[in-house]
Amino acid sequence: MKQHLEPELQRLLRLPWTILSETSPEGDLLLRVKEIPSAVGSGDTEAAALADLREALTESLRAHLHFGDPVPVPDGVSALMSPVGSTPHA
C-alpha cells in the first residue's frame, strides 16, 4: 500500500463500524461489518472472531484506498469523510 495512505487507513479503522453477529451451523461466531460486506470474520471464541474481523476489515479498507474506491462509512460520520484526494460536498 502507498505509505501516504496508511494514516487514512488507521483513521478509518477507528470509525464506529456496525458489527453484526450470528452463529454458524457449526457453532462458530460469525461477525461482519454492515457497511463493508467483504469484511467478515469468524472464530470459535469472541476474541478469535474479532481478530479475524479486524484483519478482514483492514484488508478491505486497504483495497478501497489502494484502488481509489469510495469507502462506505458508518451512519452519522459520512459528512466527516471524503474519498482520498477529494473535497467534501456541502
XYZ file of C-alpha atoms in Angstrom:
90
model
C 0.000 0.000 0.000
C 1.190 3.503 -0.690
C 2.709 4.876 2.509
C 0.756 8.139 2.304
C -2.488 6.139 2.618
C -1.522 4.458 5.898
C -2.726 7.354 8.120
C -6.089 7.294 6.312
C -6.341 3.524 6.832
C -5.660 3.930 10.557
C -8.273 6.695 10.773
C -10.866 4.538 9.024
C -10.161 1.600 11.328
C -11.101 3.791 14.313
C -14.589 4.599 12.985
C -17.619 3.155 14.815
C -18.385 0.362 12.348
C -21.641 -1.575 12.731
C -20.754 -5.166 13.617
C -23.405 -7.811 13.036
C -23.082 -11.232 14.618
C -24.588 -14.645 14.135
C -23.705 -18.226 14.875
C -22.749 -20.637 12.098
C -24.378 -24.076 11.897
C -21.076 -25.445 13.240
C -21.296 -23.170 16.288
C -18.627 -20.630 15.306
C -19.250 -16.941 15.855
C -19.598 -15.052 12.558
C -19.045 -11.297 12.547
C -19.430 -8.894 9.667
C -19.225 -5.166 9.150
C -22.582 -3.932 7.856
C -21.045 -1.131 5.783
C -18.247 -3.263 4.248
C -19.730 -6.576 3.021
C -16.297 -8.061 2.323
C -15.274 -7.634 5.980
C -16.267 -10.948 7.574
C -14.607 -12.755 10.461
C -15.225 -15.983 12.284
C -13.872 -17.917 15.202
C -14.697 -20.352 17.943
C -14.344 -17.570 20.524
C -15.322 -13.915 20.504
C -11.659 -12.882 20.658
C -10.763 -15.070 17.660
C -13.735 -13.810 15.643
C -12.887 -10.165 16.432
C -9.235 -10.648 15.448
C -10.301 -12.283 12.182
C -12.816 -9.490 11.522
C -10.217 -6.781 12.164
C -7.868 -8.404 9.664
C -10.664 -8.648 7.075
C -11.731 -5.031 7.640
C -8.132 -3.837 7.360
C -7.618 -5.643 4.056
C -10.976 -4.467 2.665
C -10.271 -0.840 3.553
C -6.707 -1.138 2.222
C -8.096 -2.332 -1.142
C -10.613 0.541 -1.287
C -7.853 3.064 -0.645
C -5.324 1.444 -2.983
C -7.733 1.487 -5.925
C -9.261 4.867 -5.056
C -12.708 3.374 -4.497
C -15.190 5.214 -2.292
C -15.216 3.906 1.269
C -18.672 3.352 2.744
C -18.745 4.741 6.272
C -20.982 4.207 9.296
C -24.161 6.256 9.650
C -23.566 9.596 11.303
C -19.984 10.075 10.116
C -20.440 10.353 6.339
C -20.358 14.146 6.459
C -16.899 13.950 8.012
C -15.495 11.603 5.392
C -14.393 12.127 1.831
C -12.525 9.900 -0.599
C -8.773 10.370 -0.554
C -7.793 13.339 -2.666
C -11.311 14.789 -2.981
C -13.182 17.628 -1.394
C -16.258 17.024 0.807
C -19.578 18.133 -0.643
C -21.845 20.518 1.250
